[in-house]
């Protein structure tokens, strides 16, 4: 009891730790919901090249996670810790590159390269923030209950960050009327050709206002990024001894990587959440287009997105209570599967704003579970790994970075393919209406495909071996080992 008392975290420490998760979610939500429609309808990038930017940026983002994890494992401890210096020095460069993503350069050629370079640069720099921050979970306390509690605080703030990202980006941009072309040339499958034919109909002033709105939103989000980084630095102390056992001896990165990838519970956990994250990433990336064109709610989509994120934020405490009361595996089955009937309803039922809001609230409840559970279950896997490999330590960043790597890589593939699918279906840049093939493709991308991926993930979770009884045994064994 005395040991547990010393390991107990104050509410202040948990809140400061939780605030550090907001920058990744605020920027990620803004990019996830709005970058695709921004590239297509505001920057006027051809759908084919937009798919290349989205795919390459996500894949590069995935590659940087294990790279950063490797360099963190080689980083020496400093007065600020081993992880904090990464967070501090990446922040100023990250906000500069983020702002430039939302800037439309006045150049006739090289526009695609501009967005590709700064999108990849930002993804690299935000990874240098988020991977060490994620690994920090293991360095704030040795107590499972305290880490779970801090994770719940973190997930609440992170989902609140998605609300902020959606609200700031959506409300600032949504208050500006983005012009559209009333009579798109549906016979032309190349959106750039359609734009050339109808160039004289452009409302230049309105489009300029829309571009300015995107830059204002980027500036506000960049300011929040810096504020959250400062709060994390001032309020959280990285504890070197928190993740070390008495039998710890150094093991090389590649030896550790081999051990991690051969750890069965880890592979089964990331396989399950791989398909879950794919499902919600497809929904996130295409929902703005789906609301705008398929449902016809051009002036409401930012409010619908906000309803999803508000619902998710308010239900995080419920899922924390649920997983404590009924176990984490049960929470996975109930939480993630609850989205299925509503994803089906939104495309089967006739277009209705009321039904869409109901679906948005229900989807938010499931999003909350998908946010909370992976980060709550990964520390359990690491504890299990420590018991099986008591002489190996310092691999926390590998666990977190490769989990993020796999999810981001597959998400990049899915986003690239989904945008390319819209191009093949005949997506018309800035059109007020889209051809029937585009609307059908959007229905598949936000309903049929995510439902299939969720069902597959639930089957994979049946193989995950760490239940509540196993967690209790691991906790006792770790206490003895320490």
Tab-separated table of C-alpha atoms in Angstrom:
chain	number	residue	atom	x	y	z
A	1	UNK	CA	0.000	0.000	0.000
A	2	UNK	CA	2.910	2.329	0.774
A	3	UNK	CA	4.431	1.616	-2.651
A	4	UNK	CA	1.091	2.266	-4.372
A	5	UNK	CA	0.726	5.519	-2.433
A	6	UNK	CA	4.121	6.713	-3.677
A	7	UNK	CA	3.169	5.817	-7.264
A	8	UNK	CA	-0.185	7.648	-7.085
A	9	UNK	CA	-0.509	10.526	-9.555
A	10	UNK	CA	-2.193	13.796	-8.649
A	11	UNK	CA	-5.135	15.076	-10.654
A	12	UNK	CA	-2.947	18.010	-11.710
A	13	UNK	CA	-0.294	15.662	-13.139
A	14	UNK	CA	-2.916	13.601	-14.960
A	15	UNK	CA	-4.498	16.705	-16.471
A	16	UNK	CA	-1.151	18.129	-17.630
A	17	UNK	CA	-0.229	14.736	-19.083
A	18	UNK	CA	-3.607	14.498	-20.817
A	19	UNK	CA	-3.309	17.974	-22.377
A	20	UNK	CA	-0.166	16.796	-24.183
A	21	UNK	CA	-2.282	14.485	-26.331
A	22	UNK	CA	-4.427	17.294	-27.722
A	23	UNK	CA	-2.049	18.693	-30.427
A	24	UNK	CA	-1.874	15.401	-32.296
A	25	UNK	CA	-5.638	14.992	-32.257
A	26	UNK	CA	-6.499	18.620	-33.073
A	27	UNK	CA	-4.232	18.691	-36.119
A	28	UNK	CA	-5.007	15.111	-37.099
A	29	UNK	CA	-8.750	15.720	-36.977
A	30	UNK	CA	-8.504	18.902	-39.032
A	31	UNK	CA	-6.368	17.135	-41.629
A	32	UNK	CA	-8.436	13.951	-41.581
A	33	UNK	CA	-11.811	15.611	-42.057
A	34	UNK	CA	-10.876	18.580	-44.226
A	35	UNK	CA	-7.632	17.999	-46.171
A	36	UNK	CA	-9.249	15.890	-48.878
A	37	UNK	CA	-12.055	18.371	-49.610
A	38	UNK	CA	-9.551	21.269	-49.280
A	39	UNK	CA	-7.221	19.800	-51.902
A	40	UNK	CA	-10.069	18.976	-54.274
A	41	UNK	CA	-12.325	22.036	-53.989
A	42	UNK	CA	-10.151	24.868	-52.584
A	43	UNK	CA	-6.597	24.245	-53.790
A	44	UNK	CA	-8.173	22.670	-56.918
A	45	UNK	CA	-5.720	19.790	-57.099
A	46	UNK	CA	-6.787	17.055	-59.504
A	47	UNK	CA	-8.283	14.048	-57.702
A	48	UNK	CA	-5.521	11.745	-59.000
A	49	UNK	CA	-2.762	13.966	-57.604
A	50	UNK	CA	-4.729	14.535	-54.395
A	51	UNK	CA	-4.786	10.758	-53.887
A	52	UNK	CA	-0.998	10.683	-54.343
A	53	UNK	CA	-0.524	13.451	-51.740
A	54	UNK	CA	-2.796	11.745	-49.204
A	55	UNK	CA	-1.297	8.298	-49.799
A	56	UNK	CA	2.351	9.390	-49.787
A	57	UNK	CA	1.873	11.616	-46.734
A	58	UNK	CA	0.240	8.858	-44.701
A	59	UNK	CA	2.770	6.208	-45.736
A	60	UNK	CA	5.671	8.536	-44.930
A	61	UNK	CA	3.991	9.302	-41.610
A	62	UNK	CA	3.847	5.561	-40.919
A	63	UNK	CA	7.510	5.040	-41.822
A	64	UNK	CA	8.665	7.812	-39.491
A	65	UNK	CA	7.082	6.184	-36.421
A	66	UNK	CA	9.507	3.239	-36.096
A	67	UNK	CA	12.376	5.526	-37.170
A	68	UNK	CA	11.598	7.924	-34.326
A	69	UNK	CA	11.105	4.971	-31.984
A	70	UNK	CA	14.583	3.736	-32.922
A	71	UNK	CA	16.236	7.097	-32.297
A	72	UNK	CA	14.386	7.515	-28.995
A	73	UNK	CA	15.700	4.144	-27.831
A	74	UNK	CA	19.217	5.453	-28.534
A	75	UNK	CA	18.630	8.768	-26.762
A	76	UNK	CA	20.477	9.322	-23.509
A	77	UNK	CA	18.722	10.538	-20.388
A	78	UNK	CA	18.949	14.287	-19.831
A	79	UNK	CA	17.880	16.612	-17.042
A	80	UNK	CA	14.482	16.836	-18.775
A	81	UNK	CA	14.289	13.077	-19.358
A	82	UNK	CA	14.705	10.966	-22.469
A	83	UNK	CA	11.378	11.756	-24.144
A	84	UNK	CA	10.713	15.413	-23.278
A	85	UNK	CA	13.523	16.904	-25.451
A	86	UNK	CA	11.916	15.370	-28.540
A	87	UNK	CA	8.614	17.034	-27.704
A	88	UNK	CA	10.217	20.426	-27.040
A	89	UNK	CA	12.426	20.736	-30.118
A	90	UNK	CA	9.917	19.384	-32.659
A	91	UNK	CA	7.113	21.802	-31.713
A	92	UNK	CA	8.186	25.090	-33.424
A	93	UNK	CA	9.004	23.404	-36.739
A	94	UNK	CA	5.771	21.391	-36.641
A	95	UNK	CA	3.530	24.459	-36.382
A	96	UNK	CA	5.317	26.197	-39.291
A	97	UNK	CA	4.894	23.220	-41.609
A	98	UNK	CA	1.272	22.765	-40.487
A	99	UNK	CA	0.393	26.348	-41.405
A	100	UNK	CA	1.985	26.003	-44.854
A	101	UNK	CA	-0.174	22.951	-45.627
A	102	UNK	CA	-3.216	25.248	-45.606
A	103	UNK	CA	-1.611	27.933	-47.778
A	104	UNK	CA	-2.351	27.979	-51.535
A	105	UNK	CA	0.897	29.013	-53.289
A	106	UNK	CA	0.645	31.375	-56.238
A	107	UNK	CA	2.599	29.126	-58.583
A	108	UNK	CA	1.520	27.592	-61.865
A	109	UNK	CA	3.628	24.466	-61.486
A	110	UNK	CA	4.872	22.618	-58.437
A	111	UNK	CA	1.674	22.943	-56.399
A	112	UNK	CA	1.444	19.191	-55.897
A	113	UNK	CA	5.071	19.098	-54.704
A	114	UNK	CA	4.367	21.985	-52.278
A	115	UNK	CA	1.585	20.083	-50.513
A	116	UNK	CA	3.484	16.802	-50.607
A	117	UNK	CA	6.646	18.298	-49.040
A	118	UNK	CA	4.942	20.203	-46.242
A	119	UNK	CA	2.432	17.428	-45.520
A	120	UNK	CA	5.277	14.921	-45.135
A	121	UNK	CA	7.355	17.431	-43.126
A	122	UNK	CA	4.512	18.016	-40.693
A	123	UNK	CA	3.821	14.303	-40.321
A	124	UNK	CA	7.497	13.731	-39.468
A	125	UNK	CA	7.569	16.506	-36.885
A	126	UNK	CA	4.272	15.609	-35.225
A	127	UNK	CA	5.575	12.032	-34.974
A	128	UNK	CA	8.604	13.394	-33.095
A	129	UNK	CA	6.047	14.790	-30.644
A	130	UNK	CA	3.524	11.976	-30.447
A	131	UNK	CA	5.686	8.829	-30.268
A	132	UNK	CA	7.638	10.001	-27.196
A	133	UNK	CA	4.414	11.330	-25.710
A	134	UNK	CA	2.718	7.940	-26.179
A	135	UNK	CA	5.676	6.122	-24.625
A	136	UNK	CA	5.527	8.561	-21.687
A	137	UNK	CA	2.602	6.484	-20.367
A	138	UNK	CA	5.111	3.926	-19.096
A	139	UNK	CA	7.277	6.589	-17.424
A	140	UNK	CA	4.747	8.341	-15.206
A	141	UNK	CA	3.852	5.428	-12.891
A	142	UNK	CA	4.369	1.709	-12.367
A	143	UNK	CA	0.821	1.155	-11.153
A	144	UNK	CA	-1.619	-0.252	-13.744
A	145	UNK	CA	-4.546	1.541	-12.131
A	146	UNK	CA	-2.749	4.902	-12.236
A	147	UNK	CA	-1.690	4.410	-15.860
A	148	UNK	CA	-5.252	3.418	-16.789
A	149	UNK	CA	-6.609	6.470	-15.001
A	150	UNK	CA	-4.077	8.768	-16.700
A	151	UNK	CA	-4.963	7.141	-20.037
A	152	UNK	CA	-8.650	7.871	-19.444
A	153	UNK	CA	-7.797	11.525	-18.722
A	154	UNK	CA	-5.677	11.553	-21.861
A	155	UNK	CA	-8.374	10.030	-24.053
A	156	UNK	CA	-10.959	12.489	-22.753
A	157	UNK	CA	-8.700	15.422	-23.615
A	158	UNK	CA	-7.721	13.868	-26.956
A	159	UNK	CA	-11.339	13.424	-27.985
A	160	UNK	CA	-11.954	16.965	-26.758
A	161	UNK	CA	-9.040	17.869	-29.042
A	162	UNK	CA	-10.869	16.320	-31.962
A	163	UNK	CA	-13.886	18.430	-31.004
A	164	UNK	CA	-11.694	21.537	-31.007
A	165	UNK	CA	-10.113	20.570	-34.313
A	166	UNK	CA	-13.508	19.942	-35.873
A	167	UNK	CA	-15.076	23.068	-34.338
A	168	UNK	CA	-12.241	25.468	-35.160
A	169	UNK	CA	-11.695	24.234	-38.698
A	170	UNK	CA	-15.359	23.552	-39.422
A	171	UNK	CA	-16.900	26.691	-37.984
A	172	UNK	CA	-14.317	29.122	-39.368
A	173	UNK	CA	-14.381	27.544	-42.816
A	174	UNK	CA	-18.115	26.820	-42.701
A	175	UNK	CA	-18.969	30.476	-42.178
A	176	UNK	CA	-17.497	31.263	-45.585
A	177	UNK	CA	-19.512	30.326	-48.639
A	178	UNK	CA	-17.353	28.079	-50.818
A	179	UNK	CA	-18.476	28.609	-54.439
A	180	UNK	CA	-19.523	25.636	-56.529
A	181	UNK	CA	-20.271	25.104	-60.218
A	182	UNK	CA	-24.003	24.746	-60.844
A	183	UNK	CA	-23.755	22.668	-64.049
A	184	UNK	CA	-20.740	20.345	-63.982
A	185	UNK	CA	-19.872	18.503	-67.167
A	186	UNK	CA	-20.759	14.995	-66.046
A	187	UNK	CA	-19.624	13.620	-69.385
A	188	UNK	CA	-16.012	14.501	-68.596
A	189	UNK	CA	-14.309	12.088	-66.233
A	190	UNK	CA	-11.207	14.236	-65.763
A	191	UNK	CA	-12.003	16.898	-63.173
A	192	UNK	CA	-9.202	19.199	-64.365
A	193	UNK	CA	-10.693	19.251	-67.874
A	194	UNK	CA	-14.075	20.195	-66.396
A	195	UNK	CA	-12.438	23.052	-64.564
A	196	UNK	CA	-10.809	24.384	-67.738
A	197	UNK	CA	-14.118	24.324	-69.604
A	198	UNK	CA	-15.947	26.210	-66.861
A	199	UNK	CA	-13.157	28.489	-65.661
A	200	UNK	CA	-15.069	31.670	-66.466
A	201	UNK	CA	-17.778	30.789	-63.912
A	202	UNK	CA	-15.438	30.900	-60.931
A	203	UNK	CA	-16.257	33.260	-58.136
A	204	UNK	CA	-12.673	34.382	-57.434
A	205	UNK	CA	-13.459	36.590	-54.445
A	206	UNK	CA	-15.455	33.910	-52.643
A	207	UNK	CA	-12.746	31.319	-53.264
A	208	UNK	CA	-10.124	33.723	-51.875
A	209	UNK	CA	-12.231	34.192	-48.730
A	210	UNK	CA	-12.416	30.430	-48.312
A	211	UNK	CA	-8.632	30.093	-48.627
A	212	UNK	CA	-8.135	32.851	-46.043
A	213	UNK	CA	-10.522	31.081	-43.680
A	214	UNK	CA	-8.448	27.901	-43.900
A	215	UNK	CA	-5.291	29.871	-43.013
A	216	UNK	CA	-6.997	31.582	-40.053
A	217	UNK	CA	-8.073	28.188	-38.727
A	218	UNK	CA	-4.517	26.878	-39.191
A	219	UNK	CA	-3.142	29.805	-37.173
A	220	UNK	CA	-5.545	29.202	-34.280
A	221	UNK	CA	-4.721	25.482	-34.198
A	222	UNK	CA	-0.967	26.194	-34.313
A	223	UNK	CA	-1.361	28.430	-31.251
A	224	UNK	CA	-3.159	25.665	-29.339
A	225	UNK	CA	-0.398	23.223	-30.322
A	226	UNK	CA	2.234	25.414	-28.625
A	227	UNK	CA	0.086	26.005	-25.526
A	228	UNK	CA	-0.502	22.274	-24.965
A	229	UNK	CA	3.217	21.487	-25.381
A	230	UNK	CA	4.102	24.099	-22.731
A	231	UNK	CA	1.522	22.704	-20.254
A	232	UNK	CA	2.863	19.158	-20.752
A	233	UNK	CA	6.444	20.281	-20.170
A	234	UNK	CA	5.642	22.241	-17.008
A	235	UNK	CA	3.207	19.774	-15.424
A	236	UNK	CA	4.665	16.278	-16.033
A	237	UNK	CA	7.868	14.812	-14.635
A	238	UNK	CA	9.340	11.904	-16.571
A	239	UNK	CA	10.398	9.240	-14.049
A	240	UNK	CA	13.309	7.112	-15.120
A	241	UNK	CA	12.646	4.405	-12.565
A	242	UNK	CA	8.964	3.976	-13.454
A	243	UNK	CA	9.502	1.472	-16.264
A	244	UNK	CA	12.624	-0.300	-14.996
A	245	UNK	CA	12.795	-3.605	-13.158
A	246	UNK	CA	15.505	-4.732	-10.770
A	247	UNK	CA	16.766	-7.271	-13.328
A	248	UNK	CA	16.979	-4.790	-16.236
A	249	UNK	CA	19.938	-5.081	-18.586
A	250	UNK	CA	20.361	-3.218	-21.909
A	251	UNK	CA	19.321	-4.969	-25.121
A	252	UNK	CA	19.947	-3.575	-28.633
A	253	UNK	CA	17.134	-1.994	-30.641
A	254	UNK	CA	16.989	-4.723	-33.287
A	255	UNK	CA	17.100	-7.492	-30.708
A	256	UNK	CA	14.291	-5.709	-28.893
A	257	UNK	CA	12.341	-5.269	-32.139
A	258	UNK	CA	12.600	-8.996	-32.836
A	259	UNK	CA	11.374	-9.784	-29.326
A	260	UNK	CA	8.477	-7.335	-29.642
A	261	UNK	CA	7.353	-8.674	-33.031
A	262	UNK	CA	7.446	-12.231	-31.715
A	263	UNK	CA	5.239	-11.358	-28.754
A	264	UNK	CA	1.884	-12.985	-29.537
A	265	UNK	CA	-0.483	-10.726	-27.549
A	266	UNK	CA	1.020	-7.625	-29.197
A	267	UNK	CA	0.547	-8.953	-32.728
A	268	UNK	CA	-3.036	-10.011	-31.999
A	269	UNK	CA	-3.875	-6.659	-30.431
A	270	UNK	CA	-2.508	-4.533	-33.284
A	271	UNK	CA	-4.143	-6.842	-35.856
A	272	UNK	CA	-7.551	-6.228	-34.281
A	273	UNK	CA	-7.177	-2.472	-33.947
A	274	UNK	CA	-5.612	-2.292	-37.407
A	275	UNK	CA	-8.951	-3.008	-39.056
A	276	UNK	CA	-10.861	-0.904	-36.535
A	277	UNK	CA	-8.713	2.138	-37.258
A	278	UNK	CA	-9.050	1.484	-41.003
A	279	UNK	CA	-12.829	1.558	-40.679
A	280	UNK	CA	-12.944	4.828	-38.791
A	281	UNK	CA	-10.220	6.371	-40.979
A	282	UNK	CA	-12.302	5.720	-44.105
A	283	UNK	CA	-15.314	7.235	-42.369
A	284	UNK	CA	-13.303	10.263	-41.256
A	285	UNK	CA	-11.642	10.886	-44.615
A	286	UNK	CA	-14.803	10.702	-46.704
A	287	UNK	CA	-17.546	11.910	-44.360
A	288	UNK	CA	-17.300	15.581	-45.340
A	289	UNK	CA	-17.715	14.698	-49.034
A	290	UNK	CA	-20.496	12.247	-48.168
A	291	UNK	CA	-22.475	14.892	-46.247
A	292	UNK	CA	-21.852	17.552	-48.902
A	293	UNK	CA	-22.732	15.592	-52.030
A	294	UNK	CA	-24.536	12.319	-51.223
A	295	UNK	CA	-26.753	13.629	-48.415
A	296	UNK	CA	-26.897	17.176	-49.798
A	297	UNK	CA	-26.035	18.921	-46.502
A	298	UNK	CA	-23.424	21.292	-47.916
A	299	UNK	CA	-23.964	23.903	-45.204
A	300	UNK	CA	-24.384	21.442	-42.317
A	301	UNK	CA	-21.500	18.979	-42.634
A	302	UNK	CA	-19.229	20.833	-40.170
A	303	UNK	CA	-22.007	20.730	-37.534
A	304	UNK	CA	-22.578	17.012	-38.139
A	305	UNK	CA	-18.858	16.361	-37.658
A	306	UNK	CA	-18.978	18.396	-34.460
A	307	UNK	CA	-21.897	16.275	-33.196
A	308	UNK	CA	-19.790	13.110	-33.691
A	309	UNK	CA	-16.888	14.494	-31.691
A	310	UNK	CA	-19.003	15.986	-28.901
A	311	UNK	CA	-20.737	12.642	-28.472
A	312	UNK	CA	-17.352	10.888	-28.334
A	313	UNK	CA	-16.014	13.324	-25.738
A	314	UNK	CA	-19.001	12.952	-23.424
A	315	UNK	CA	-18.946	9.129	-23.516
A	316	UNK	CA	-15.219	8.590	-22.767
A	317	UNK	CA	-15.871	8.514	-18.974
A	318	UNK	CA	-18.634	5.969	-19.556
A	319	UNK	CA	-16.273	3.642	-21.444
A	320	UNK	CA	-13.623	4.033	-18.736
A	321	UNK	CA	-16.204	2.917	-16.181
A	322	UNK	CA	-17.395	0.121	-18.486
A	323	UNK	CA	-13.943	-1.385	-19.061
A	324	UNK	CA	-13.241	-1.224	-15.300
A	325	UNK	CA	-16.544	-2.903	-14.489
A	326	UNK	CA	-16.808	-5.502	-17.269
A	327	UNK	CA	-13.269	-5.811	-18.646
A	328	UNK	CA	-11.477	-4.426	-21.673
A	329	UNK	CA	-12.307	-7.241	-24.113
A	330	UNK	CA	-16.014	-6.885	-23.381
A	331	UNK	CA	-15.703	-3.133	-23.897
A	332	UNK	CA	-14.128	-3.778	-27.309
A	333	UNK	CA	-16.996	-5.993	-28.456
A	334	UNK	CA	-19.762	-3.713	-27.203
A	335	UNK	CA	-18.181	-0.362	-28.023
A	336	UNK	CA	-16.907	-0.933	-31.528
A	337	UNK	CA	-19.822	-3.058	-32.768
A	338	UNK	CA	-22.363	-0.427	-31.656
A	339	UNK	CA	-21.533	1.680	-34.734
A	340	UNK	CA	-22.592	-0.991	-37.254
A	341	UNK	CA	-26.414	-0.511	-37.340
A	342	UNK	CA	-26.069	3.263	-37.594
A	343	UNK	CA	-23.507	3.112	-40.417
A	344	UNK	CA	-25.953	0.939	-42.321
A	345	UNK	CA	-28.918	3.206	-41.532
A	346	UNK	CA	-27.278	6.382	-42.840
A	347	UNK	CA	-27.122	4.980	-46.391
A	348	UNK	CA	-30.258	2.787	-46.402
A	349	UNK	CA	-32.757	5.345	-45.089
A	350	UNK	CA	-33.813	8.390	-47.061
A	351	UNK	CA	-31.684	11.486	-46.638
A	352	UNK	CA	-32.846	13.258	-43.467
A	353	UNK	CA	-30.971	15.802	-41.373
A	354	UNK	CA	-32.513	14.453	-38.139
A	355	UNK	CA	-31.506	10.846	-38.929
A	356	UNK	CA	-28.022	12.023	-39.884
A	357	UNK	CA	-27.580	13.729	-36.506
A	358	UNK	CA	-28.819	10.595	-34.699
A	359	UNK	CA	-26.294	8.513	-36.625
A	360	UNK	CA	-23.583	11.073	-35.843
A	361	UNK	CA	-24.235	10.867	-32.092
A	362	UNK	CA	-24.289	7.047	-32.169
A	363	UNK	CA	-21.099	6.926	-34.220
A	364	UNK	CA	-19.453	9.225	-31.681
A	365	UNK	CA	-20.171	6.730	-28.897
A	366	UNK	CA	-18.333	4.042	-30.854
A	367	UNK	CA	-15.514	6.424	-31.777
A	368	UNK	CA	-14.931	7.035	-28.052
A	369	UNK	CA	-14.409	3.314	-27.465
A	370	UNK	CA	-12.071	3.072	-30.457
A	371	UNK	CA	-10.068	6.019	-29.060
A	372	UNK	CA	-9.744	4.762	-25.500
A	373	UNK	CA	-9.247	1.013	-25.733
A	374	UNK	CA	-6.013	0.636	-27.781
A	375	UNK	CA	-4.076	2.987	-25.505
A	376	UNK	CA	-5.545	1.349	-22.411
A	377	UNK	CA	-4.646	-2.168	-23.597
A	378	UNK	CA	-1.127	-1.538	-24.923
A	379	UNK	CA	0.379	-1.059	-21.417
A	380	UNK	CA	-1.083	-4.458	-20.444
A	381	UNK	CA	0.737	-6.035	-23.391
A	382	UNK	CA	3.982	-4.328	-22.359
A	383	UNK	CA	3.613	-5.624	-18.798
A	384	UNK	CA	3.083	-9.128	-20.169
A	385	UNK	CA	6.195	-8.713	-22.327
A	386	UNK	CA	8.260	-7.605	-19.324
A	387	UNK	CA	7.360	-10.752	-17.444
A	388	UNK	CA	8.426	-12.979	-20.322
A	389	UNK	CA	11.595	-10.957	-21.051
A	390	UNK	CA	12.613	-9.613	-17.655
A	391	UNK	CA	16.191	-8.886	-18.797
A	392	UNK	CA	15.052	-6.655	-21.677
A	393	UNK	CA	14.020	-3.043	-21.165
A	394	UNK	CA	13.726	0.302	-22.937
A	395	UNK	CA	11.402	-0.991	-25.681
A	396	UNK	CA	8.272	0.975	-24.775
A	397	UNK	CA	8.760	3.311	-27.752
A	398	UNK	CA	8.964	0.275	-30.074
A	399	UNK	CA	5.596	-1.021	-28.887
A	400	UNK	CA	3.873	2.317	-29.351
A	401	UNK	CA	5.634	3.409	-32.547
A	402	UNK	CA	5.070	0.156	-34.439
A	403	UNK	CA	1.421	0.065	-33.399
A	404	UNK	CA	1.039	3.552	-34.859
A	405	UNK	CA	3.137	2.521	-37.886
A	406	UNK	CA	0.826	-0.328	-38.867
A	407	UNK	CA	-2.354	1.684	-38.411
A	408	UNK	CA	-1.017	4.730	-40.279
A	409	UNK	CA	0.402	2.700	-43.156
A	410	UNK	CA	-2.847	0.893	-43.838
A	411	UNK	CA	-4.797	4.132	-43.321
A	412	UNK	CA	-2.574	5.790	-45.950
A	413	UNK	CA	-3.295	2.992	-48.392
A	414	UNK	CA	-7.022	3.208	-47.714
A	415	UNK	CA	-7.171	7.009	-48.100
A	416	UNK	CA	-5.139	6.913	-51.298
A	417	UNK	CA	-7.344	4.207	-52.772
A	418	UNK	CA	-10.567	5.951	-51.675
A	419	UNK	CA	-9.562	9.272	-53.293
A	420	UNK	CA	-8.422	7.430	-56.418
A	421	UNK	CA	-11.785	5.632	-56.469
A	422	UNK	CA	-13.539	8.996	-56.529
A	423	UNK	CA	-11.368	10.048	-59.469
A	424	UNK	CA	-12.286	6.884	-61.397
A	425	UNK	CA	-15.962	7.424	-60.532
A	426	UNK	CA	-15.799	10.856	-62.192
A	427	UNK	CA	-15.464	13.282	-59.278
A	428	UNK	CA	-16.031	16.889	-60.450
A	429	UNK	CA	-13.962	19.570	-58.716
A	430	UNK	CA	-16.130	22.217	-56.973
A	431	UNK	CA	-19.316	20.878	-58.523
A	432	UNK	CA	-22.584	21.555	-56.694
A	433	UNK	CA	-23.668	17.988	-57.508
A	434	UNK	CA	-21.770	14.812	-58.323
A	435	UNK	CA	-22.537	11.978	-60.759
A	436	UNK	CA	-24.380	8.919	-59.461
A	437	UNK	CA	-21.197	6.807	-59.564
A	438	UNK	CA	-19.471	9.210	-57.167
A	439	UNK	CA	-22.387	9.108	-54.709
A	440	UNK	CA	-22.427	5.301	-54.830
A	441	UNK	CA	-18.666	5.215	-54.194
A	442	UNK	CA	-19.043	7.528	-51.198
A	443	UNK	CA	-21.769	5.276	-49.745
A	444	UNK	CA	-19.442	2.291	-50.019
A	445	UNK	CA	-16.563	4.204	-48.401
A	446	UNK	CA	-18.533	5.395	-45.349
A	447	UNK	CA	-20.787	2.367	-44.788
A	448	UNK	CA	-20.199	-0.992	-46.473
A	449	UNK	CA	-16.406	-1.095	-46.257
A	450	UNK	CA	-16.150	0.186	-42.628
A	451	UNK	CA	-18.809	-2.311	-41.478
A	452	UNK	CA	-16.878	-5.185	-43.069
A	453	UNK	CA	-13.627	-4.041	-41.451
A	454	UNK	CA	-15.249	-3.729	-38.005
A	455	UNK	CA	-16.662	-7.266	-38.235
A	456	UNK	CA	-13.230	-8.605	-39.202
A	457	UNK	CA	-11.587	-6.815	-36.273
A	458	UNK	CA	-14.082	-8.312	-33.807
A	459	UNK	CA	-13.187	-11.796	-35.034
A	460	UNK	CA	-9.490	-11.063	-34.492
A	461	UNK	CA	-10.091	-9.826	-30.937
A	462	UNK	CA	-11.347	-13.299	-30.036
A	463	UNK	CA	-7.696	-14.399	-30.276
A	464	UNK	CA	-6.389	-11.739	-27.856
A	465	UNK	CA	-5.279	-13.652	-24.720
A	466	UNK	CA	-5.033	-10.989	-21.972
A	467	UNK	CA	-8.305	-10.936	-20.048
A	468	UNK	CA	-8.962	-9.473	-16.592
A	469	UNK	CA	-7.700	-12.547	-14.724
A	470	UNK	CA	-4.463	-12.526	-16.739
A	471	UNK	CA	-4.027	-8.797	-16.027
A	472	UNK	CA	-4.310	-9.332	-12.271
A	473	UNK	CA	-1.752	-12.151	-12.330
A	474	UNK	CA	0.669	-10.013	-14.347
A	475	UNK	CA	0.311	-7.112	-11.912
A	476	UNK	CA	1.165	-9.336	-8.940
A	477	UNK	CA	4.123	-10.938	-10.744
A	478	UNK	CA	5.527	-7.537	-11.748
A	479	UNK	CA	5.324	-6.299	-8.176
A	480	UNK	CA	7.289	-9.339	-7.012
A	481	UNK	CA	9.877	-8.873	-9.750
A	482	UNK	CA	10.390	-5.216	-8.916
